[in-house]
Coordinates of C-alpha atoms and ligand atoms in Angstrom, one line a residue:
M1 CA -28.2 -6.1 6.8
Q2 CA -26.6 -7.7 3.8
A3 CA -24.2 -5.7 1.7
K4 CA -25.7 -4.9 -1.7
N5 CA -22.8 -3.8 -3.9
D6 CA -19.1 -4.4 -4.1
T7 CA -19.3 -7.7 -2.4
G8 CA -18.3 -11.0 -4.1
P9 CA -15.2 -12.2 -5.8
V10 CA -13.9 -8.8 -7.1
A11 CA -13.7 -7.3 -3.6
K12 CA -12.0 -10.3 -2.1
Q13 CA -9.6 -10.7 -4.9
H14 CA -8.4 -7.1 -5.3
C15 CA -8.4 -5.3 -2.1
P16 CA -8.8 -7.7 0.8
C17 CA -7.1 -5.4 3.2
K18 CA -10.3 -3.9 4.6
P19 CA -12.6 -5.6 7.1
P20 CA -15.5 -7.8 5.9
L21 CA -18.5 -5.8 4.9
M22 CA -21.2 -6.5 7.5
T23 CA -23.4 -3.6 8.3
F24 CA -23.6 -0.2 7.0
G25 CA -22.9 1.7 10.2
G26 CA -21.4 4.8 8.6
P27 CA -21.6 7.7 11.0
P28 CA -23.6 10.8 10.1
C29 CA -21.7 13.7 8.9
D30 CA -19.0 14.5 11.4
F31 CA -17.7 17.8 10.3
P32 CA -15.5 19.7 10.3
P33 CA -14.2 18.2 7.1
Q34 CA -10.6 17.2 6.6
K35 CA -7.9 19.7 6.2
L36 CA -6.6 20.4 2.8
P37 CA -3.2 19.0 2.1
E38 CA -0.5 21.5 2.4
V39 CA 2.0 20.2 -0.2
M40 CA 0.0 19.5 -3.2
T41 CA -2.7 22.1 -3.4
Q42 CA -1.2 23.8 -6.4
H43 CA -1.9 20.7 -8.5
D44 CA -5.0 20.1 -10.5
K45 CA -6.9 17.7 -8.2
L46 CA -9.3 14.9 -8.8
L47 CA -11.6 14.1 -5.9
I48 CA -12.6 10.5 -5.3
V49 CA -15.6 10.4 -3.0
D50 CA -15.4 7.1 -1.1
F51 CA -18.6 5.2 -0.3
G52 CA -16.6 2.3 1.2
S53 CA -15.8 0.1 -1.8
Q54 CA -12.9 -2.3 -1.1
V55 CA -11.4 -1.2 -4.4
T56 CA -11.5 2.5 -4.0
Q57 CA -7.7 2.7 -3.6
L58 CA -7.3 1.0 -7.0
I59 CA -9.1 4.0 -8.6
A60 CA -6.5 6.3 -7.1
R61 CA -3.7 4.0 -8.4
R62 CA -5.1 4.0 -11.9
L63 CA -5.3 7.8 -11.9
R64 CA -1.8 8.3 -10.4
E65 CA -0.5 6.0 -13.2
L66 CA -1.9 8.7 -15.6
N67 CA 0.1 11.4 -13.7
V68 CA -3.1 12.8 -12.2
Y69 CA -3.1 14.0 -8.6
C70 CA -6.1 12.6 -6.8
E71 CA -7.3 12.2 -3.2
I72 CA -9.8 9.9 -1.6
H73 CA -12.2 11.4 0.9
P74 CA -15.0 9.7 2.7
Y75 CA -18.5 10.9 1.6
N76 CA -19.4 11.9 5.1
K77 CA -16.4 14.2 5.5
I78 CA -17.2 16.6 2.7
D79 CA -19.7 19.4 2.5
D80 CA -20.4 22.3 0.1
A81 CA -17.8 24.6 1.6
W82 CA -15.1 21.9 1.6
L83 CA -15.9 21.0 -2.0
K84 CA -15.5 24.7 -3.0
A85 CA -12.2 25.0 -1.2
F86 CA -10.9 21.8 -2.6
A87 CA -11.9 22.9 -6.1
P88 CA -11.5 19.5 -7.9
R89 CA -11.1 19.5 -11.7
A90 CA -13.1 16.3 -11.7
V91 CA -14.9 14.0 -9.3
I92 CA -15.3 10.2 -9.1
L93 CA -18.0 8.6 -7.0
S94 CA -16.7 5.2 -5.8
G95 CA -18.6 2.0 -5.4
G96 CA -19.7 0.8 -2.0
P97 CA -21.7 -1.8 -0.2
A98 CA -24.8 0.2 0.5
S99 CA -28.1 0.5 -1.3
V100 CA -29.5 3.9 -2.1
Y101 CA -32.7 2.8 -0.4
W102 CA -31.2 2.2 3.0
Q103 CA -32.2 4.6 5.7
D104 CA -29.3 7.1 5.9
A105 CA -27.8 5.7 2.7
P106 CA -24.5 7.4 2.0
M107 CA -24.9 10.4 -0.4
P108 CA -22.5 13.0 -1.6
P109 CA -23.4 16.7 -1.3
F110 CA -25.7 17.5 -4.2
T111 CA -23.4 20.4 -5.2
V112 CA -21.0 17.8 -6.6
F113 CA -23.2 17.8 -9.7
D114 CA -23.3 21.6 -9.9
L115 CA -19.5 22.2 -9.8
G116 CA -19.4 22.2 -13.6
V117 CA -16.7 19.6 -13.7
P118 CA -16.9 16.1 -15.1
V119 CA -18.3 13.5 -12.6
L120 CA -17.9 9.8 -13.0
G121 CA -20.1 7.4 -11.0
I122 CA -18.9 3.8 -10.5
C123 CA -21.2 1.1 -9.4
Y124 CA -22.8 2.4 -6.2
G125 CA -21.6 5.9 -7.4
Q126 CA -23.6 5.4 -10.6
Q127 CA -26.7 4.4 -8.6
V128 CA -26.4 7.4 -6.3
M129 CA -26.1 9.6 -9.4
M130 CA -29.3 8.2 -10.9
H131 CA -31.1 8.2 -7.7
L132 CA -30.3 11.9 -6.9
L133 CA -30.9 13.1 -10.5
G134 CA -34.3 11.6 -11.0
G135 CA -33.7 8.0 -12.2
H136 CA -34.6 4.8 -10.4
V137 CA -32.6 2.0 -8.7
E138 CA -34.0 -1.4 -7.9
G139 CA -32.9 -4.2 -5.6
G140 CA -31.6 -7.5 -6.9
H141 CA -34.6 -9.5 -8.1
G142 CA -32.4 -12.0 -9.9
T143 CA -30.4 -9.4 -11.8
A144 CA -27.4 -9.2 -9.4
E145 CA -24.2 -9.6 -11.3
F146 CA -20.9 -10.6 -9.8
G147 CA -17.9 -11.3 -12.0
R148 CA -17.1 -11.1 -15.7
A149 CA -19.6 -9.5 -18.1
Y150 CA -19.5 -8.1 -21.6
V151 CA -20.6 -4.6 -22.5
S152 CA -21.8 -4.0 -26.0
P153 CA -21.9 -0.6 -27.6
T154 CA -25.3 1.1 -28.2
D155 CA -23.8 4.3 -29.4
Q156 CA -20.1 5.3 -29.7
S157 CA -20.4 9.1 -29.7
C158 CA -19.5 9.5 -26.0
P159 CA -15.9 10.7 -25.6
L160 CA -15.5 8.6 -22.5
L161 CA -15.5 5.6 -24.9
D162 CA -12.9 6.9 -27.4
G163 CA -10.9 3.9 -28.5
W164 CA -12.7 1.6 -26.1
Y165 CA -14.9 -0.7 -28.2
E166 CA -12.4 -2.2 -30.5
S167 CA -13.6 -5.7 -30.8
G168 CA -17.4 -5.4 -30.3
A169 CA -18.2 -6.3 -26.7
E170 CA -15.7 -5.4 -24.1
Q171 CA -15.0 -7.5 -21.0
V172 CA -15.7 -5.7 -17.7
W173 CA -16.0 -6.7 -14.0
M174 CA -19.4 -6.4 -12.3
S175 CA -20.1 -6.5 -8.6
H176 CA -23.6 -5.3 -7.8
G177 CA -26.8 -6.4 -6.3
D178 CA -29.0 -3.4 -7.0
H179 CA -29.3 -2.0 -10.6
V180 CA -30.5 1.1 -12.3
S181 CA -33.9 0.4 -13.8
R182 CA -34.5 3.9 -15.2
I183 CA -31.9 6.5 -16.0
A184 CA -32.2 10.1 -15.0
P185 CA -33.5 12.7 -17.4
G186 CA -30.8 13.9 -19.8
F187 CA -28.8 10.7 -19.7
E188 CA -28.3 8.4 -22.7
V189 CA -27.2 4.8 -22.9
F190 CA -23.8 4.0 -24.5
G191 CA -23.2 0.5 -23.4
T192 CA -25.3 -2.4 -22.2
S193 CA -24.7 -5.9 -20.8
P194 CA -27.2 -8.8 -20.4
N195 CA -27.9 -8.0 -16.7
A196 CA -27.1 -4.3 -16.8
P197 CA -29.0 -2.5 -19.6
F198 CA -27.6 0.8 -18.4
A199 CA -24.0 -0.4 -18.1
I200 CA -22.6 2.9 -19.5
T201 CA -24.6 6.1 -19.5
A202 CA -23.9 9.8 -19.8
D203 CA -25.4 13.2 -19.8
M204 CA -22.8 14.8 -22.0
S205 CA -24.2 18.3 -21.7
R206 CA -23.7 18.3 -18.0
R207 CA -20.5 16.2 -18.2
L208 CA -21.9 13.4 -16.0
Y209 CA -20.8 9.8 -16.7
A210 CA -21.8 6.6 -15.0
V211 CA -20.7 3.0 -15.3
Q212 CA -22.2 0.0 -13.5
F213 CA -18.9 -2.0 -13.6
H214 CA -15.5 -1.4 -12.1
P215 CA -13.0 0.0 -14.6
E216 CA -10.3 0.1 -11.9
V217 CA -9.8 -3.7 -11.5
H218 CA -7.6 -5.7 -13.8
H219 CA -10.5 -8.0 -14.8
T220 CA -11.8 -4.9 -16.8
P221 CA -8.8 -5.1 -19.2
K222 CA -9.4 -1.8 -20.8
G223 CA -10.6 0.1 -17.7
A224 CA -7.5 2.3 -17.8
K225 CA -8.7 3.6 -21.2
L226 CA -11.9 4.9 -19.6
Y227 CA -9.9 6.8 -16.9
E228 CA -7.6 8.1 -19.5
N229 CA -10.5 9.5 -21.5
F230 CA -12.2 10.9 -18.4
V231 CA -9.1 12.8 -17.2
R232 CA -8.4 14.1 -20.7
M233 CA -12.0 15.4 -20.9
A234 CA -11.5 17.1 -17.6
G235 CA -8.4 18.9 -18.9
F236 CA -5.8 17.3 -16.7
T237 CA -2.3 17.8 -18.1
G238 CA -0.5 14.9 -16.4
D239 CA 1.5 17.3 -14.2
W240 CA 1.8 14.8 -11.3
T241 CA 5.3 13.5 -11.9
M242 CA 7.9 12.6 -9.3
D243 CA 10.2 15.2 -10.8
A244 CA 7.7 17.9 -10.1
Y245 CA 6.9 16.4 -6.7
R246 CA 10.5 16.4 -5.7
E247 CA 10.8 20.2 -6.2
Q248 CA 7.5 20.9 -4.4
A249 CA 8.2 18.6 -1.5
I250 CA 11.6 20.2 -1.0
A251 CA 10.0 23.6 -0.9
A252 CA 7.4 22.4 1.5
I253 CA 10.0 20.8 3.8
R254 CA 12.0 24.0 3.8
A255 CA 8.9 26.1 4.6
Q256 CA 7.9 23.7 7.4
V257 CA 11.3 23.2 9.0
G258 CA 12.9 26.6 8.6
D259 CA 16.3 26.6 10.3
K260 CA 15.3 24.0 12.9
K261 CA 16.8 20.5 13.2
V262 CA 15.2 17.2 12.1
I263 CA 15.8 13.7 13.2
C264 CA 14.9 10.6 11.3
A265 CA 15.0 6.9 12.2
L266 CA 16.7 5.4 9.2
S267 CA 16.3 1.6 8.6
G268 CA 17.7 1.4 5.1
G269 CA 14.2 0.4 3.8
V270 CA 12.9 2.3 0.8
D271 CA 10.5 4.5 2.7
S272 CA 12.9 5.7 5.4
S273 CA 15.7 6.0 2.8
V274 CA 13.7 8.2 0.5
T275 CA 12.3 10.3 3.4
A276 CA 15.9 10.9 4.6
L277 CA 17.3 11.8 1.2
L278 CA 14.4 14.2 0.4
I279 CA 14.8 16.0 3.7
H280 CA 18.6 16.0 3.3
E281 CA 18.2 17.6 -0.1
A282 CA 15.9 20.2 1.5
V283 CA 17.7 21.1 4.6
G284 CA 21.1 19.4 4.4
D285 CA 23.0 19.2 7.7
Q286 CA 19.9 20.2 9.7
L287 CA 18.9 16.5 9.4
T288 CA 20.5 13.8 11.5
C289 CA 19.5 10.2 11.0
V290 CA 19.7 7.5 13.6
F291 CA 20.3 4.0 12.4
V292 CA 19.5 1.6 15.2
D293 CA 21.5 -1.6 14.8
H294 CA 19.7 -4.1 17.1
G295 CA 21.9 -7.0 16.1
L296 CA 19.1 -8.6 14.2
L297 CA 20.0 -7.4 10.7
R298 CA 21.1 -9.5 7.7
L299 CA 24.6 -10.3 6.6
G300 CA 26.5 -7.1 5.9
E301 CA 23.4 -4.9 6.2
A302 CA 24.6 -2.4 8.8
E303 CA 27.8 -1.8 6.9
Q304 CA 25.9 -1.3 3.6
V305 CA 23.5 1.2 5.1
V306 CA 26.2 3.2 6.9
A307 CA 28.5 3.3 3.9
M308 CA 25.7 4.3 1.6
F309 CA 24.3 7.2 3.6
R310 CA 27.3 8.4 5.5
E311 CA 29.9 8.1 2.8
H312 CA 28.0 8.3 -0.5
Y313 CA 25.3 10.8 0.5
N314 CA 27.4 12.5 3.2
L315 CA 24.4 12.6 5.5
N316 CA 24.7 13.0 9.3
L317 CA 24.2 9.5 10.5
I318 CA 24.5 8.1 13.9
H319 CA 25.1 4.3 13.9
A320 CA 23.6 3.2 17.2
E321 CA 25.3 -0.1 17.7
E322 CA 23.1 -1.6 20.4
S323 CA 23.1 -5.3 19.6
A324 CA 24.4 -6.3 23.1
L325 CA 21.4 -4.4 24.7
F326 CA 18.8 -6.0 22.4
L327 CA 20.2 -9.5 22.4
G328 CA 20.8 -9.4 26.2
R329 CA 17.1 -8.5 26.8
L330 CA 15.9 -11.2 24.4
E331 CA 17.9 -13.9 26.0
G332 CA 15.7 -16.9 27.0
V333 CA 12.6 -15.3 25.4
S334 CA 10.7 -17.4 23.0
D335 CA 7.2 -16.0 22.9
P336 CA 6.7 -14.1 19.7
E337 CA 4.7 -11.2 21.1
T338 CA 7.1 -10.8 24.0
K339 CA 10.0 -10.6 21.5
R340 CA 8.2 -7.9 19.5
K341 CA 7.3 -5.9 22.6
I342 CA 10.8 -6.0 23.9
I343 CA 12.3 -4.9 20.6
G344 CA 9.7 -2.2 20.0
G345 CA 10.2 -0.8 23.5
L346 CA 14.0 -0.9 23.3
F347 CA 13.9 0.6 19.8
I348 CA 12.1 3.7 21.1
D349 CA 14.3 4.0 24.2
V350 CA 17.5 3.8 22.1
F351 CA 16.2 6.1 19.4
Q352 CA 15.2 8.6 22.1
K353 CA 18.6 8.3 23.8
Y354 CA 20.5 9.2 20.6
A355 CA 17.9 11.8 19.4
S356 CA 17.9 13.7 22.7
G357 CA 21.6 14.2 22.2
I358 CA 20.9 16.2 19.1
E359 CA 20.4 19.7 20.4
G360 CA 17.6 21.8 19.2
A361 CA 15.8 19.0 17.3
E362 CA 12.2 20.0 16.8
F363 CA 11.0 17.7 14.0
L364 CA 10.8 13.9 13.6
A365 CA 10.8 12.6 10.0
Q366 CA 8.6 9.7 9.2
G367 CA 8.0 7.7 6.0
T368 CA 4.3 7.6 6.3
L369 CA 2.7 6.7 2.9
Y370 CA -0.7 7.6 1.4
P371 CA -2.4 4.2 2.1
D372 CA -1.6 4.8 5.8
V373 CA -3.5 8.1 5.9
I374 CA -6.5 7.5 3.7
E375 CA -9.5 7.7 6.0
S376 CA -11.7 4.8 5.1
V377 CA -15.4 4.6 5.4
S378 CA -15.9 2.3 8.3
F379 CA -17.9 -0.9 8.0
S380 CA -17.2 -2.5 11.2
G381 CA -17.1 -6.3 11.2
G382 CA -16.6 -6.7 14.9
P383 CA -13.7 -6.2 17.2
S384 CA -10.3 -6.4 15.4
V385 CA -7.9 -8.9 16.6
T386 CA -4.2 -8.2 17.1
I387 CA -2.4 -10.8 14.9
K388 CA 1.0 -9.4 15.5
S389 CA 2.0 -6.1 17.1
H390 CA 4.0 -4.3 14.5
H391 CA 7.0 -2.3 15.5
N392 CA 7.4 1.3 14.7
V393 CA 8.3 4.6 16.4
G394 CA 4.7 5.7 16.9
G395 CA 4.1 7.6 20.1
L396 CA 7.6 9.2 20.1
P397 CA 6.6 12.6 18.7
E398 CA 4.3 13.3 21.6
K399 CA 6.7 11.8 24.2
M400 CA 9.6 13.9 22.9
G401 CA 7.6 17.0 22.0
L402 CA 8.5 16.7 18.3
K403 CA 6.6 17.8 15.3
L404 CA 6.2 15.4 12.4
V405 CA 7.6 15.9 8.9
E406 CA 6.1 13.3 6.6
P407 CA 7.1 14.1 3.0
L408 CA 5.7 10.9 1.5
R409 CA 2.2 11.3 2.9
E410 CA 0.7 11.8 -0.6
L411 CA 2.5 8.9 -2.3
F412 CA 1.8 5.3 -3.0
K413 CA 4.7 2.8 -2.6
D414 CA 5.6 2.6 -6.3
E415 CA 5.6 6.4 -6.4
V416 CA 8.1 6.4 -3.5
R417 CA 10.3 4.0 -5.6
A418 CA 10.1 6.4 -8.5
L419 CA 11.0 9.3 -6.3
G420 CA 13.9 7.2 -4.9
R421 CA 15.1 6.8 -8.5
E422 CA 14.8 10.6 -9.0
L423 CA 17.0 11.0 -5.9
G424 CA 19.6 8.7 -7.3
L425 CA 19.0 5.9 -4.8
P426 CA 20.6 2.7 -6.2
A427 CA 18.3 0.0 -7.6
S428 CA 19.5 -2.4 -5.0
F429 CA 17.9 -0.2 -2.3
I430 CA 14.8 0.7 -4.3
G431 CA 13.8 -2.8 -5.3
R432 CA 14.6 -4.4 -1.9
H433 CA 12.2 -6.8 -0.4
P434 CA 10.5 -5.5 2.7
F435 CA 12.4 -6.3 6.0
P436 CA 10.5 -6.2 9.3
G437 CA 11.5 -3.8 12.1
P438 CA 12.1 -6.7 14.6
G439 CA 14.4 -8.2 11.9
L440 CA 15.8 -11.7 12.3
A441 CA 14.2 -12.1 15.7
I442 CA 10.9 -13.1 14.1
R443 CA 12.7 -15.5 11.7
C444 CA 14.2 -17.4 14.6
P445 CA 11.2 -19.0 16.3
G446 CA 12.0 -20.0 19.8
E447 CA 14.9 -18.7 21.8
I448 CA 17.3 -16.4 20.0
T449 CA 21.0 -17.1 20.3
T450 CA 24.0 -15.5 18.6
E451 CA 24.9 -19.0 17.2
K452 CA 21.4 -19.3 15.5
L453 CA 21.6 -15.7 14.2
D454 CA 25.0 -16.3 12.7
I455 CA 23.8 -19.5 10.9
L456 CA 20.6 -17.8 9.8
R457 CA 22.5 -14.8 8.3
R458 CA 24.8 -17.0 6.3
A459 CA 22.0 -19.3 5.1
D460 CA 19.7 -16.3 4.2
A461 CA 22.6 -14.8 2.1
V462 CA 23.0 -18.0 0.1
Y463 CA 19.3 -18.2 -0.5
I464 CA 19.0 -14.6 -1.7
D465 CA 22.1 -15.1 -3.8
Q466 CA 20.4 -18.1 -5.5
I467 CA 17.3 -16.1 -6.1
R468 CA 19.3 -13.2 -7.7
K469 CA 21.4 -15.6 -9.8
H470 CA 18.3 -17.2 -11.2
G471 CA 16.9 -13.7 -12.0
L472 CA 13.9 -14.2 -9.7
Y473 CA 14.4 -11.4 -7.1
D474 CA 12.1 -8.9 -8.7
E475 CA 9.3 -11.4 -9.3
I476 CA 9.2 -12.2 -5.7
W477 CA 7.6 -9.8 -3.2
Q478 CA 9.6 -11.1 -0.2
A479 CA 12.0 -14.0 0.4
F480 CA 13.9 -15.0 3.4
A481 CA 15.2 -17.9 5.4
A482 CA 14.1 -18.8 9.0
I483 CA 16.0 -21.1 11.3
L484 CA 13.7 -23.6 13.0
P485 CA 13.8 -24.4 16.7
M486 CA 14.8 -28.0 16.1
K487 CA 17.7 -30.1 15.2
T488 CA 17.4 -33.1 12.9
V489 CA 19.7 -36.0 12.1
G490 CA 21.6 -36.1 8.8
V491 CA 24.6 -37.8 7.3
M492 CA 27.5 -36.0 5.6
G493 CA 30.4 -37.8 4.3
D494 CA 30.7 -40.8 6.6
G495 CA 29.5 -39.0 9.6
R496 CA 26.2 -38.4 11.4
T497 CA 25.1 -34.8 11.8
Y498 CA 22.7 -33.3 14.3
D499 CA 22.1 -29.7 13.1
F500 CA 19.4 -27.1 12.7
A501 CA 16.7 -27.2 10.1
L502 CA 16.0 -24.2 7.9
A503 CA 12.7 -23.0 6.4
L504 CA 12.8 -21.0 3.1
R505 CA 9.9 -18.6 2.4
A506 CA 9.2 -16.7 -0.7
V507 CA 5.9 -15.0 -1.5
T508 CA 4.1 -13.0 -4.1
S509 CA 1.9 -10.2 -2.9
V510 CA 0.7 -6.7 -3.7
D511 CA 0.7 -5.2 -0.2
G512 CA 1.6 -7.9 2.2
M513 CA -2.0 -8.3 3.4
T514 CA -2.5 -11.5 1.4
A515 CA 0.2 -13.6 -0.2
D516 CA 0.8 -16.7 -2.1
Y517 CA 3.9 -18.9 -1.9
Y518 CA 6.3 -18.5 -4.9
P519 CA 6.3 -21.6 -7.2
F520 CA 10.0 -22.3 -7.5
T521 CA 11.0 -25.2 -9.7
H522 CA 12.1 -28.4 -8.0
D523 CA 15.5 -27.9 -9.6
F524 CA 15.9 -24.5 -8.0
L525 CA 14.8 -25.8 -4.6
G526 CA 17.1 -28.8 -4.8
E527 CA 20.1 -26.7 -5.9
T528 CA 19.4 -24.1 -3.2
A529 CA 19.1 -26.8 -0.4
T530 CA 22.4 -28.4 -1.5
R531 CA 24.2 -25.0 -1.6
I532 CA 23.0 -24.0 1.8
I533 CA 23.9 -27.4 3.4
N534 CA 27.3 -27.4 1.8
E535 CA 28.1 -23.8 2.5
V536 CA 26.6 -23.1 5.9
K537 CA 27.8 -25.1 8.8
G538 CA 25.1 -25.8 11.2
I539 CA 22.2 -26.6 8.8
N540 CA 21.6 -30.2 7.6
R541 CA 18.0 -30.0 6.4
V542 CA 16.0 -27.4 4.3
F543 CA 12.2 -27.1 4.0
Y544 CA 10.2 -24.9 1.6
D545 CA 7.2 -23.2 3.1
C546 CA 4.2 -23.6 0.8
T547 CA 1.7 -21.7 3.0
S548 CA -0.3 -18.8 1.6
K549 CA -1.5 -15.9 3.7
P550 CA -4.1 -16.4 5.0
P551 CA -4.0 -18.9 6.7
G552 CA -0.3 -18.4 7.3
T553 CA 1.4 -15.0 7.8
I554 CA 4.4 -14.1 5.8
E555 CA 6.8 -14.0 8.7
L556 CA 7.0 -17.1 11.0
E557 CA 6.3 -15.1 14.1
Ligands
XMP1 P1 3.0 -10.8 8.3 O1 4.0 -11.7 8.9 O2 2.2 -10.1 9.3 O3 3.9 -9.7 7.5 O4 2.2 -11.5 7.3 C1 3.4 -8.8 6.6 C2 4.5 -7.9 6.1 O5 4.8 -7.1 7.2 C3 6.2 -7.2 7.6 N1 6.3 -7.1 9.0 C4 6.7 -6.1 9.7 N2 7.2 -4.9 9.3 N3 7.5 -4.2 11.5 C5 7.6 -4.0 10.2 O6 8.1 -2.9 9.8 C6 7.0 -5.3 12.0 O7 6.9 -5.5 13.2 C7 6.6 -6.3 11.1 N4 6.1 -7.6 11.2 C8 5.9 -8.1 9.9 C9 6.6 -8.6 7.0 O8 8.0 -8.7 6.8 C10 5.8 -8.6 5.8 O9 6.4 -7.9 4.8

């Protein structure tokens, strides 16, 4: 069956991380519903009921930017009792690919409209609202709308629209096949577009609001204003700040851990660093971090991490210097997946070896983020393919009989960065480009040798130095050099050279799921290539990788 809503350019452009929408195979209610979060229940909460839109996470982002605590829950995981216990101060019904007329079409519990709190329906959420409350929804018939549209005011008395219509018609982003053909009793129209006569409607006495477009995407330039008005009407005070979070998370960690010991795999990346600092603030010396040095780190990286956490923060840190073990096992291996499996397996063994020396450890800290724990409504597009097996410490807690401490589970990445700033983590750590667990191994296609790693480290350092000197580091999502498995001929001075070729990669991205190459100027590329060849013995040719993802991946392996 064809998807009816939330398909088209907006979905692809803004949140391409979910599988293609193929069929609506959403399971029937599989109660018991999800557990309430333990850390944040004292905050005013906004509930986002997810109907499977590819941009639902963006709704949460917009709300968190307004300092409103919200959670996304799939429509089929909530029932009346759950809703009552969750006690949201407001509810948003997301978009989704279904049609209200499908058999088993996804529906929220009807009580959502009887909670007495403001409810905002977006796209499919709007259609559900109309359908359940006595309006009428119709299929396409030539009125489908995908892309930019302009909504004109019909009446400006709705508080959802305060300060919204400033210049007549406002640009919005539509992505729907079905449309509302009759609004439910009690609703009035506040905005209309050529293909969506009921673009903005509300039943103000019941505090129910509905929009056909997507205010969360950036093609609806003033969408944030609608969310701001909505949360203001709901009485949110903007109490979700990283300052408040820090205090509550520390209290929650203390309550969970008691006087027991915690271990943490610290990589120096922003997630593990913030996790470690937060837990350290909560339980001090009960925390021991293990920094596994696999010999595949960048120039000076191990020294920086150790100095920072051991000396500056005075944190118990084990520097597990195991490069000989890792590089020994990788000798002669050139297959990318084999490399990843060897590194992943050894990482767990090494971590376990050091961790089991910490007597009485009962908890393992992990930097799990909110996007990793959001349960998505599943629209299966066929079997998923392993593109690359990512490396992490998954599986360890069961193997070692450890309980998890995950103090970042409620946070998005930029909130983690803000929390890092609260904890005094230097900007150089907070704004760091991501670095993969297998490190330089996957930036050294073919066999890994210490000679190649040494050349790569020095070349990468020059490249990053160039990027910083030109003030480009923060504009780029990730940049690195990779040493290619080939030598080429060159001429330096009067002599022939036969040295390695280097690839430079720099991408812009939001989440690493899709990426575009960064458009350096020719001058920058020329200057960088010259510097690398002059300063790094062993490189005589430099390429710039202009591949986007897809079809490429960010790393070379
Ligand atoms: P790809 O190459 O899959 O990378 O486009 C997407 C992002 O993921 C990072 N990456 C990893 N991160 N363990 C990690 O922690 C891994 O095994 C791994 N492989 C890739 C990569 O650097 C990029 O940011």
